[in-house]
Coordinates of C-alpha atoms and ligand atoms in Angstrom, one line a residue:
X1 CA 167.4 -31.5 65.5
X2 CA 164.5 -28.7 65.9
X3 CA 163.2 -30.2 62.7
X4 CA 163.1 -33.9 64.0
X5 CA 161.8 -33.1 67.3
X6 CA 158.6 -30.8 65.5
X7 CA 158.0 -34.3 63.3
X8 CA 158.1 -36.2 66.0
X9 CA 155.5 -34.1 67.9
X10 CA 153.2 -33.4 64.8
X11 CA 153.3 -37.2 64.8
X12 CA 152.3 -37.9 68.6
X13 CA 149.3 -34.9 67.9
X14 CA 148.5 -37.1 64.9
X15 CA 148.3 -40.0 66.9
X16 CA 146.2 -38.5 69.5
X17 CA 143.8 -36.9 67.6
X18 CA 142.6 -33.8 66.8
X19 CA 139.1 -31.8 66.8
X20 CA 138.2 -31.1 63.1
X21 CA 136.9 -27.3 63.5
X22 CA 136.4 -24.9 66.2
X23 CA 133.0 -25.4 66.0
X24 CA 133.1 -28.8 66.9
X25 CA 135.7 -28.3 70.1
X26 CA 133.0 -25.7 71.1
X27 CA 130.1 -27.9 71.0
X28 CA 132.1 -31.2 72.9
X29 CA 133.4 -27.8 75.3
X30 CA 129.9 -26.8 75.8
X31 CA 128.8 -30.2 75.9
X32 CA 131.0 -31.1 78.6
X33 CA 129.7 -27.7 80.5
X34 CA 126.0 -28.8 79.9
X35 CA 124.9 -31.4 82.2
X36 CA 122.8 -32.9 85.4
X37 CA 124.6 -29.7 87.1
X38 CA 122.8 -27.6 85.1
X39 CA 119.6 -29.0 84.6
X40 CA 119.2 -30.5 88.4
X41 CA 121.8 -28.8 90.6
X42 CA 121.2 -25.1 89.2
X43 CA 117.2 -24.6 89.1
X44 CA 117.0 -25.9 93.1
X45 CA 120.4 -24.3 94.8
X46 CA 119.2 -20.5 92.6
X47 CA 115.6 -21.4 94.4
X48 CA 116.9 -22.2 98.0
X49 CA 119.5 -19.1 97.9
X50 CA 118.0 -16.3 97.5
X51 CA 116.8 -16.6 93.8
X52 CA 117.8 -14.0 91.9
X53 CA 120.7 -12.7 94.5
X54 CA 122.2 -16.1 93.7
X55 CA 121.9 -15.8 90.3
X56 CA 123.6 -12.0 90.4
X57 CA 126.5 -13.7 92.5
X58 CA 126.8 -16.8 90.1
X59 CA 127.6 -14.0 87.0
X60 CA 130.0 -12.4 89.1
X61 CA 131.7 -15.8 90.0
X62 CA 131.7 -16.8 86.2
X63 CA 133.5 -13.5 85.4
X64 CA 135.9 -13.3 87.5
X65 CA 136.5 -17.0 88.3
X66 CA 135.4 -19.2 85.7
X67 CA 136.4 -16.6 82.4
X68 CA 140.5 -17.7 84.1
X69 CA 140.4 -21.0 84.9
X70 CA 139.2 -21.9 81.4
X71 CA 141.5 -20.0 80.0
X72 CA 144.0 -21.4 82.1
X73 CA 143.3 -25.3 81.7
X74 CA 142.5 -24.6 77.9
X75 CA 146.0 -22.4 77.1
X76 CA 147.9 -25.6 79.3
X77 CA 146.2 -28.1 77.4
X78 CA 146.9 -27.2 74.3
X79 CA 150.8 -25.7 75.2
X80 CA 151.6 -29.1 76.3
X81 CA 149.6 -31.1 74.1
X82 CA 148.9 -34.1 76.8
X83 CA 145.6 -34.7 79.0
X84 CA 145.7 -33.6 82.8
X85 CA 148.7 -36.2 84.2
X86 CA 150.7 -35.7 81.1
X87 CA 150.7 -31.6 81.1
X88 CA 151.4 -31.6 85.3
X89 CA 154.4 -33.6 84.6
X90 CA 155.6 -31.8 81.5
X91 CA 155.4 -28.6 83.5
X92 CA 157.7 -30.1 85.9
X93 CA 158.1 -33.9 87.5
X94 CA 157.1 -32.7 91.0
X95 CA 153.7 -31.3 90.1
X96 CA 152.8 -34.8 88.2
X97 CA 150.6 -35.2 91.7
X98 CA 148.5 -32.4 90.8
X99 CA 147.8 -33.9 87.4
X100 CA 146.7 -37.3 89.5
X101 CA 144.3 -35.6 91.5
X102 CA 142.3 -34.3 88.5
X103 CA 142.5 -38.0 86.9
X104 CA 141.4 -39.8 89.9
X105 CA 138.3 -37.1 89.9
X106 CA 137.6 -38.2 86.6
X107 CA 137.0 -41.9 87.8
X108 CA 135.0 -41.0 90.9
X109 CA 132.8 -38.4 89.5
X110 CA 132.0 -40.8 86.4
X111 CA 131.1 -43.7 88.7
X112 CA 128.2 -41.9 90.5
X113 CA 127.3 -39.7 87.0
X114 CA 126.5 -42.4 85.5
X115 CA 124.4 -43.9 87.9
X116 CA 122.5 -40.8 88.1
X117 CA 122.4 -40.8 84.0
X118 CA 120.8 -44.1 84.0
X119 CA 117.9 -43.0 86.2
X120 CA 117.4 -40.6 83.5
X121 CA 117.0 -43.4 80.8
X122 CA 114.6 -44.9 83.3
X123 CA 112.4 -42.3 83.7
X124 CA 112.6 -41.5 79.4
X125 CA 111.8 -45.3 78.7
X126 CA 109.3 -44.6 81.5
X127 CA 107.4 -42.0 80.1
X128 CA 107.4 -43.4 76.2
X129 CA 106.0 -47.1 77.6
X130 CA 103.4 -45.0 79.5
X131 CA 102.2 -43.2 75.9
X132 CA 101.1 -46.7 74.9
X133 CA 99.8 -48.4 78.0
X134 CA 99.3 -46.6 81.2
X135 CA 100.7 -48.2 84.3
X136 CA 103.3 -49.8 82.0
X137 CA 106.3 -47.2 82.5
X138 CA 105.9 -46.6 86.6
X139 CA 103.9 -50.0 87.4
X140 CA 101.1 -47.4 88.5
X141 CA 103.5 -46.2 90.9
X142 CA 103.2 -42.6 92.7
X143 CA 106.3 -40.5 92.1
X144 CA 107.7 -40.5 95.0
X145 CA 107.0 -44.6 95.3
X146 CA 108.0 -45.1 91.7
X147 CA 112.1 -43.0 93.3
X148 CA 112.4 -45.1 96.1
X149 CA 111.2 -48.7 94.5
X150 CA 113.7 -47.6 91.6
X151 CA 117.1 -46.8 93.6
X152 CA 116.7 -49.0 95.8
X153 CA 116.5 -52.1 93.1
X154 CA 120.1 -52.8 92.6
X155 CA 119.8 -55.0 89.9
X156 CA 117.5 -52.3 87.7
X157 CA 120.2 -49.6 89.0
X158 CA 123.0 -51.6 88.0
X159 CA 121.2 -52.6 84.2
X160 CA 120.5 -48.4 83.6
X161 CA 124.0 -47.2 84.8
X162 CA 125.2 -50.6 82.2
X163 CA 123.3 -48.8 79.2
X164 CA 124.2 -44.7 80.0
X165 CA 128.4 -46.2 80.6
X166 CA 128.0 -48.5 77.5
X167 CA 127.0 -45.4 75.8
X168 CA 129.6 -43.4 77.1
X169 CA 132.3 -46.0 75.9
X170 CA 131.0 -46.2 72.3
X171 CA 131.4 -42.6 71.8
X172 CA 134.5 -42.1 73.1
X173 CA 135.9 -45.2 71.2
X174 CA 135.2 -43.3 67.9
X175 CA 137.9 -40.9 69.3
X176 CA 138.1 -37.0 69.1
X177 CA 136.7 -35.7 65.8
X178 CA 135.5 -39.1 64.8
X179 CA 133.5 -40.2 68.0
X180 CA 133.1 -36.7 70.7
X181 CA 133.1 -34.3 68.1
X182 CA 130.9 -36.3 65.7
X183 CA 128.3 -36.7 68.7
X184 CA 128.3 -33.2 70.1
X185 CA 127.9 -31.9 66.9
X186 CA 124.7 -32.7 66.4
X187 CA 123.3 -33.4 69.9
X188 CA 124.0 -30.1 71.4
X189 CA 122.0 -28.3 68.4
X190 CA 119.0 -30.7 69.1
X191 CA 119.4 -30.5 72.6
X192 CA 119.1 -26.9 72.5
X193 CA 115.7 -27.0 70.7
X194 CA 114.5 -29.8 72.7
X195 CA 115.3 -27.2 76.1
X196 CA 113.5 -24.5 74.3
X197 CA 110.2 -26.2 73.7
X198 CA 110.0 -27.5 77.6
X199 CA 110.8 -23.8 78.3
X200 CA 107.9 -22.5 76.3
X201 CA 105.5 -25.1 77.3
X202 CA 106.9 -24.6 81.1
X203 CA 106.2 -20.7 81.3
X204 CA 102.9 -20.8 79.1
X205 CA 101.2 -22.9 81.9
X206 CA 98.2 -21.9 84.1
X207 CA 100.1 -20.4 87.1
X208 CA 103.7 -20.2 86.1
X209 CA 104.2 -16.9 87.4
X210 CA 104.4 -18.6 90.5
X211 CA 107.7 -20.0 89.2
X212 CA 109.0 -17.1 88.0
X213 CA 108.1 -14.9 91.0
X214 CA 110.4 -17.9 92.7
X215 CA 112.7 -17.4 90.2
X216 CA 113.4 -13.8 90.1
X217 CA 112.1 -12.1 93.0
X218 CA 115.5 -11.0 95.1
X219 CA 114.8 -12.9 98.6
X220 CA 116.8 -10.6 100.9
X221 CA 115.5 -12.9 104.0
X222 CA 116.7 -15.8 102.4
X223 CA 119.5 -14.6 102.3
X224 CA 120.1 -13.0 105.2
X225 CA 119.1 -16.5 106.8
X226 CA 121.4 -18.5 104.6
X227 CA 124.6 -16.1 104.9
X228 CA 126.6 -14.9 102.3
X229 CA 129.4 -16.4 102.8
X230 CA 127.2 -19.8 102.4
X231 CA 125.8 -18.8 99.3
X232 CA 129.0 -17.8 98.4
X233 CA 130.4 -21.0 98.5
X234 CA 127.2 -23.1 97.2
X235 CA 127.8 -20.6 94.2
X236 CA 131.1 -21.1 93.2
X237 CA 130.7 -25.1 93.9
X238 CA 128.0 -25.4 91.0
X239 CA 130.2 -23.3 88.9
X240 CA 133.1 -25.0 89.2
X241 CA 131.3 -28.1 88.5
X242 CA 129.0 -27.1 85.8
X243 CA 131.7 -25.6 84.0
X244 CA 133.6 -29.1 84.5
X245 CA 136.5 -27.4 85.4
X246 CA 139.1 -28.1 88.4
X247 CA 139.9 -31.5 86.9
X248 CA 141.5 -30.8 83.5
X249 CA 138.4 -31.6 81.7
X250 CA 139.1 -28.5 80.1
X251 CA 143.3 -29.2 79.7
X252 CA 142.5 -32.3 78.3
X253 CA 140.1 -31.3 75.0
X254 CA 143.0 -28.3 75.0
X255 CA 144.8 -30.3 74.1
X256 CA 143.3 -31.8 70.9
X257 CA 142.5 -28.0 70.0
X258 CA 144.7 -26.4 67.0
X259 CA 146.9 -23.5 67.5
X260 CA 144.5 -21.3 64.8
X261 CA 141.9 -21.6 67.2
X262 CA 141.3 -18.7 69.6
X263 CA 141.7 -19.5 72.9
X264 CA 140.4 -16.0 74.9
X265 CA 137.5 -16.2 73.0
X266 CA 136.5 -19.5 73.5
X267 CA 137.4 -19.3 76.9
X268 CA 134.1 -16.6 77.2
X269 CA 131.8 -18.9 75.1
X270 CA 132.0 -21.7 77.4
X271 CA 131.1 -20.5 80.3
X272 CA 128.5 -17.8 78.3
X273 CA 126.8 -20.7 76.9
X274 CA 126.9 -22.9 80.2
X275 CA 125.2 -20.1 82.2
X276 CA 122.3 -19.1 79.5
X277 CA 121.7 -22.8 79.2
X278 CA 121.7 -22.9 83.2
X279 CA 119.0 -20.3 83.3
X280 CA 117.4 -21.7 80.7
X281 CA 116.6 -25.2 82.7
X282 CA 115.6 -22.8 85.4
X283 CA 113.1 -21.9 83.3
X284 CA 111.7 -25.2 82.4
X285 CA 112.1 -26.2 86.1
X286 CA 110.6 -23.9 88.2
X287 CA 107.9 -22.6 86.2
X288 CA 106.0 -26.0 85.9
X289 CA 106.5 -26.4 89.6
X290 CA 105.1 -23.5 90.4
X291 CA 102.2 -24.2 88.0
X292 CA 101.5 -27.2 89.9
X293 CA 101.6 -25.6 93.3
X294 CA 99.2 -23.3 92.2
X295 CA 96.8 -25.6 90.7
X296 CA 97.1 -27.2 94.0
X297 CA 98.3 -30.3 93.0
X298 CA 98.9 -32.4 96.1
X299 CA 103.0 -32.6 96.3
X300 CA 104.2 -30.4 94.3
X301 CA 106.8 -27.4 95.9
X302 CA 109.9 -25.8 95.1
X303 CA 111.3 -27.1 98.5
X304 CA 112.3 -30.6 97.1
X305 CA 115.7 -29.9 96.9
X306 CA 117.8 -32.9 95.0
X307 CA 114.4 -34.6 94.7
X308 CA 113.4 -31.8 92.4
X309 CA 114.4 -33.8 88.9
X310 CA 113.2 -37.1 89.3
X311 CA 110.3 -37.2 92.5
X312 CA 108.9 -33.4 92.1
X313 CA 109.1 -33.2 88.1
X314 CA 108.0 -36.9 87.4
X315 CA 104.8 -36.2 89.2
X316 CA 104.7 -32.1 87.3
X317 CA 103.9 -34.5 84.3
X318 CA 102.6 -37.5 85.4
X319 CA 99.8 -35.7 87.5
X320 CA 99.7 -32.2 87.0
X321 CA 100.0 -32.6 82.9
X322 CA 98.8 -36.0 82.8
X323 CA 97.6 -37.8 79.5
X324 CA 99.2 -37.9 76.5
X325 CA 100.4 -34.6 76.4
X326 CA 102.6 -34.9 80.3
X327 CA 103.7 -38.7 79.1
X328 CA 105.2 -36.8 75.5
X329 CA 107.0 -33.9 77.4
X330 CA 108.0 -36.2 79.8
X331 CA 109.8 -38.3 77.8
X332 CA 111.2 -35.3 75.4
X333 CA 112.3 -34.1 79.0
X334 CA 114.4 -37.2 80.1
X335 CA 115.7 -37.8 76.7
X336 CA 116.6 -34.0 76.7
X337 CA 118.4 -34.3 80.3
X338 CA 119.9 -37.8 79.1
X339 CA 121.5 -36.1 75.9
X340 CA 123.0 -33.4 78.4
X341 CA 124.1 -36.6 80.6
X342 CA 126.0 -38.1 78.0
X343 CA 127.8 -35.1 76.5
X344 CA 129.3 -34.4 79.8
X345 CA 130.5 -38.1 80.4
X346 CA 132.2 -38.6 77.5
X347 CA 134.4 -35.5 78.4
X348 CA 134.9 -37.5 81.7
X349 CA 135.7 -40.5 80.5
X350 CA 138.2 -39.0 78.0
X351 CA 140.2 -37.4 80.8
X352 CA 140.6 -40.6 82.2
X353 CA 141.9 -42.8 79.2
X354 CA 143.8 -39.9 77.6
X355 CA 146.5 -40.9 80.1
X356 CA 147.0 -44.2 78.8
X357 CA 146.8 -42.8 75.3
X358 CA 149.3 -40.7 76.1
X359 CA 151.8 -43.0 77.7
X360 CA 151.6 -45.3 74.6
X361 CA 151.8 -42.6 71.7
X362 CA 155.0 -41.4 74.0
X363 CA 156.5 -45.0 74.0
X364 CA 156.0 -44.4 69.7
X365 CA 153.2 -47.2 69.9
X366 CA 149.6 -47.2 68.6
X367 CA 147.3 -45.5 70.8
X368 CA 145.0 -49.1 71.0
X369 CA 142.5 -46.4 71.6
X370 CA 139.3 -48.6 71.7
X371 CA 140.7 -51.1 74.3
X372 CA 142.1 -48.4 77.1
X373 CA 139.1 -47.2 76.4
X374 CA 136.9 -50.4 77.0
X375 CA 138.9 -51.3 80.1
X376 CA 138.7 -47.6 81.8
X377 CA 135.2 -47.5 81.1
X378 CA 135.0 -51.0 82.5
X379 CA 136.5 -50.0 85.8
X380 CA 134.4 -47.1 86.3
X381 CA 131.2 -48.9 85.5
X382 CA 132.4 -51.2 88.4
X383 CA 133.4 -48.2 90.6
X384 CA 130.0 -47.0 90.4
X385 CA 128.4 -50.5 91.9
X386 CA 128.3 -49.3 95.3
X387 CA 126.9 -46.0 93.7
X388 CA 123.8 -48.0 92.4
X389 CA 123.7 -50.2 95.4
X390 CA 122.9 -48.6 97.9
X391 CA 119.6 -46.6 96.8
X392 CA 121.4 -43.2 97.3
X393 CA 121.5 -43.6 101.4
X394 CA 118.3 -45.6 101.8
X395 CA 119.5 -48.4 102.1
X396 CA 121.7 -46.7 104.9
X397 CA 118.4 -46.9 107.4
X398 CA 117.5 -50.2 106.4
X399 CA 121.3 -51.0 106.9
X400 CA 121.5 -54.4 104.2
X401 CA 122.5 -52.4 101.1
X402 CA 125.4 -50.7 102.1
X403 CA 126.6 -52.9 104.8
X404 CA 128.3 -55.3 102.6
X405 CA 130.4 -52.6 100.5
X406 CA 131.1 -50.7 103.7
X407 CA 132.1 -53.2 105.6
X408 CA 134.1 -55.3 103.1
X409 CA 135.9 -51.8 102.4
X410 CA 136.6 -51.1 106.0
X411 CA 135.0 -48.1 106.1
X412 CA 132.4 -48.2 109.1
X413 CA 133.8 -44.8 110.3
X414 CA 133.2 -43.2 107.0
X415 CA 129.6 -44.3 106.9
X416 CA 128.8 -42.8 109.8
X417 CA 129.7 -39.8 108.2
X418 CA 128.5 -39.9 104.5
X419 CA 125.2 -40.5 103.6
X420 CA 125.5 -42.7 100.8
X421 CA 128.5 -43.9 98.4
X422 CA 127.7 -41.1 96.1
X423 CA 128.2 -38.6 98.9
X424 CA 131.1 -39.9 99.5
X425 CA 132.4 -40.0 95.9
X426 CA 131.3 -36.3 95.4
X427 CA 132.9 -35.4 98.9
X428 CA 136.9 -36.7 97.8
X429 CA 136.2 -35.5 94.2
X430 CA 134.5 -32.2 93.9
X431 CA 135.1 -31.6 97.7
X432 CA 138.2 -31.9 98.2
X433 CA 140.7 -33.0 94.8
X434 CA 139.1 -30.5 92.3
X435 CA 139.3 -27.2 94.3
X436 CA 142.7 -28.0 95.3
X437 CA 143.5 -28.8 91.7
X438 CA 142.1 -25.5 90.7
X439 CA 143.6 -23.3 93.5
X440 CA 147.0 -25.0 92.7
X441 CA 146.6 -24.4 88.8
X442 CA 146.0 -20.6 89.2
X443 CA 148.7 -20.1 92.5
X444 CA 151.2 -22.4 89.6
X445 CA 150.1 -19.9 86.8
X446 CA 150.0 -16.7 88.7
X447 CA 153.1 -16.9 90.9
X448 CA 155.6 -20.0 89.3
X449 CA 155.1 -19.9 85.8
X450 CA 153.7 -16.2 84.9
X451 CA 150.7 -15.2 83.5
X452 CA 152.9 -14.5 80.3
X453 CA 153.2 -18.3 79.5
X454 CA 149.3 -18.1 79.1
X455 CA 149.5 -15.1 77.1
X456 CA 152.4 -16.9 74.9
X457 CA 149.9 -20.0 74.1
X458 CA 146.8 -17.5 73.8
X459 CA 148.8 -15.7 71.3
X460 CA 150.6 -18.9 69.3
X461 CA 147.7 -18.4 67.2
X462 CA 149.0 -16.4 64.1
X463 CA 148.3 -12.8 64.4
X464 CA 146.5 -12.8 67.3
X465 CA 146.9 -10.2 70.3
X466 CA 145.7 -10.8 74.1
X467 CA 143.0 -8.3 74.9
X468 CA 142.7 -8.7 78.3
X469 CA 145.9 -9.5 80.0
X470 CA 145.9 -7.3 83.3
X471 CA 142.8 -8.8 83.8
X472 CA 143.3 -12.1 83.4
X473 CA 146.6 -11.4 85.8
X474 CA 144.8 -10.3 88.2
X475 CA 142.4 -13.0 88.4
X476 CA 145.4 -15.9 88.7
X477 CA 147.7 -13.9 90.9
X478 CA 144.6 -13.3 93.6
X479 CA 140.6 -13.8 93.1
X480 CA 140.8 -17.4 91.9
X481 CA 143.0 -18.9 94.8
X482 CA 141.1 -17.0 96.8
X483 CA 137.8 -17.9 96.2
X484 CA 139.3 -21.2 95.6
X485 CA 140.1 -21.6 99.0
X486 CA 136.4 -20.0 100.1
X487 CA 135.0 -23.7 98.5
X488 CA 137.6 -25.6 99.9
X489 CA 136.8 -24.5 103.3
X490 CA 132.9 -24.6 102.6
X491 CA 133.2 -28.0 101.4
X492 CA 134.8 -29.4 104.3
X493 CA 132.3 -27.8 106.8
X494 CA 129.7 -29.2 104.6
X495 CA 130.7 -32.8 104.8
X496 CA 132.7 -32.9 108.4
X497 CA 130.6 -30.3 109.8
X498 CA 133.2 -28.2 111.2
X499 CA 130.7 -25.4 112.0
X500 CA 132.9 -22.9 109.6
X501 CA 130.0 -21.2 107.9
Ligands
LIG601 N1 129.8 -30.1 83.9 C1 129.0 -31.3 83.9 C2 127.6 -31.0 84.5 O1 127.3 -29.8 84.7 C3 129.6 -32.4 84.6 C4 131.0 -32.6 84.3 C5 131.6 -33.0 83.1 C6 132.1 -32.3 85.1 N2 132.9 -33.0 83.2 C7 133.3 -32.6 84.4 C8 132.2 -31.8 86.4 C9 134.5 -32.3 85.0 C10 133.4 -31.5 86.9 C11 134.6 -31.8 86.2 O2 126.8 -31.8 84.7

């Protein structure tokens, strides 16, 4: 009977797919990590927190946070061998909701991603057309012009958000080693060179120690304005979700992950490689910013918050470069960003049609894998609609765009409340669903099921001892949960305005 039932499973794992090496689970992990988060959410919230205080809390956050929760979503994954719905409900019926939570993420923070991904095949295709005719990429547009004409043309939103999802679907389709692990393989090599020659380039300009004084310099008064239970909390958001964990992401590839592999250490090189590559975008960022500032080009400041990627840098190359030289980095800049885009959605969209995958190789069908994959990526790409609609809160003032959605939704109250659809997306998803999920994961693995289950899976691979158990205990049993619970609360003052913070 043992026998049978092993078949049976080496059978379903077939069926599901498999990543080839370790290598190539590291570079779909990593590519996963990498992302917009990274490349537009870390350079502006390190600036507006205190710089390099933010950066010291960030590390500290990644050790003693991030390190477990990997480990955590990576050791269920692969235990259970199912994505995030699958592995909740294997672990007991009455948890399956948890698993849900994490799945509905997947569809919510996919529609807006992708929106936002499209803008950055705008602004690539914008920069290349520019290299042959000028005026031809931005219509001659300022930056700031060029933003709002962009987002707020549903149509040319909708057709950019079309091509990054229909990319997204394609790779996916090929499945795990054959599709993801293909891709990543070689984009996150290539993107890594493309970062470090926009880095070089950034910090070699007249006036980037500007940047780097922004950068680096400890702002106490920053700080001490801000709070540090604030920056706290804006910390361990953008970890959480430039680490993609707190949605089973990270259960999900796991899952496809052989027991040779070694799970503690790959659980460090994650979140290693996520944070060098995080302060490496800094790098790219800021510097060229500063640059700008100081060569007094009009518009130009660290101060531009979200509008940092596409308003503050389109006009870093378009004015302060300029030429042929700011119209070739910024389109090796937007392709780079792009790349990072896709290598994150793909992980995203997988989460989302692994459940169907799983359901059929459990009934003993074929996994149809192309078709769930088409119709998920279908419904997200519809789900993101009011996303590319409603020129990210815009059309809010003017009150046409999002009027229709809103109202036809029933959700007058809720506009009041949310900027714009993506807002409100982000707000449900990483607000509210993916620190639950994570708190509940680590309460689940430090108190119900033991810490020793994890060091069980960590040490199914042959010969292989946990190093750091007592550690890793510790971090379940208390810091996670709480700190967990710090974002939580943080996130719901941000959004409802509760006055917590
Ligand atoms: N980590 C990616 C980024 O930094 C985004 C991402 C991919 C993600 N998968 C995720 C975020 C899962 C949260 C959960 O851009």
């Amino acid at each position: 009977n043992i026998c049978k039932k092993e078949g049976k499973e080496r059978m379903e794992q077939e069926k599901r797919g498999q990543f080839g090496t370790n290598f190539g689970f590291l570079m779909a992990a990593i590519g996963s990590a990498i992302g917009l988060g990274n490349i537009w959410g870390f350079p502006y919230k390190m600036g507006a927190n205190g710089g390099f205080i933010f950066l010291i809390i960030y590390l500290a956050l990644v050790s003693f946070v991030g390190f477990s929760v990997m480990l955590g979503e990576l050791a269920l994954g692969r235990k259970y061998g199912m994505g995030v719905v699958g592995t909740y409900r294997k672990i007991s019926e009455k948890y399956t909701w948890i698993g849900w939570l994490g799945w509905l993420s997947g569809f919510l923070i996919l529609a807006f991603y992708s929106v936002l991904g499209g803008f950055t095949i705008r602004y690539c295709f914008g920069f290349l057309m520019e290299i042959f005719s000028a005026g031809a990429g931005f219509g001659g547009m300022d930056s700031g012009a060029f933003f709002g004409s962009f987002t707020t043309n549903a149509p040319m939103s909708i057709l950019f958000h079309a091509i990054f999802m229909g990319a997204t679907i394609i790779i996916v389709m090929g499945g795990i080693s054959g599709g993801i692990e293909k891709f990543t393989t070689v984009a996150m090599p290539a993107l890594f060179i493309m970062m470090l020659i926009v880095v070089i380039r950034s910090v070699t300009l007249e006036g980037a120690f500007v940047g780097l004084e922004f950068m680096f310099k400890p702002d106490l008064e920053a700080l001490k304005e801000i709070g540090l239970m604030r920056v706290l909390k804006t910390a361990a958001g953008q970890m959480f979700f430039s680490l993609s964990l707190g949605m089973g992401c990270m259960i999900t590839y796991g899952s496809y992950l052989s027991k040779n592999e070694n799970l503690e250490k790959n659980a460090m090189i994650i979140p290693i490689a996520d944070t060098c590559f995080a302060t490496l975008s800094a790098l790219a960022v800021l510097p060229a910013v500063g640059a700008f500032m100081y060569q007094g080009v009009e518009g130009v400041s660290f101060g531009a918050g979200p509008g940092l990627l596409f308003v503050t840098l389109h006009r870093v190359f378009s004015v302060g470069m300029g030429g042929f030289m700011g119209n070739f980095f910024g389109a090796l800049f937007y392709f780079l960003v792009f790349i990072a885009a896709v290598t994150s959605s793909i992980s995203l969209l997988e989460v989302c049609t692994a459940y169907f995958i799983d359901k059929r190789v459990g009934k003993g069908l074929e996994p149809d894998r192309k078709k769930i994959t088409l119709i998920v990526g279908l419904t997200i790409f519809f789900l993101g609609f009011p996303v590319a609609m409603d020129g990210l809160g815009a059309g809010v003032a003017g009150g046409a765009m999002i009027d229709i959605p809103a109202t036809l939704f029933g959700m007058k109250e809720v506009r009041v409340a949310f900027d714009c659809w993506l807002d409100f997306y982000d707000m449900i998803s990483e607000g509210v669903f993916m620190p639950l999920g994570a708190m509940l994961m680590s309460l689940l693995i430090g108190w119900k099921l033991k810490t020793t289950l994890i060091k069980e899976e960590v040490e199914a691979t042959p010969g292989y001892q946990m190093r750091a158990y007592n550690f890793w205990d510790i971090c379940f049993k208390f810091v996670v949960p709480a700190v967990m619970l710090l974002v939580l609360l943080g996130q719901l003052d941000d959004f409802f305005g509760l006055g917590i913070f």
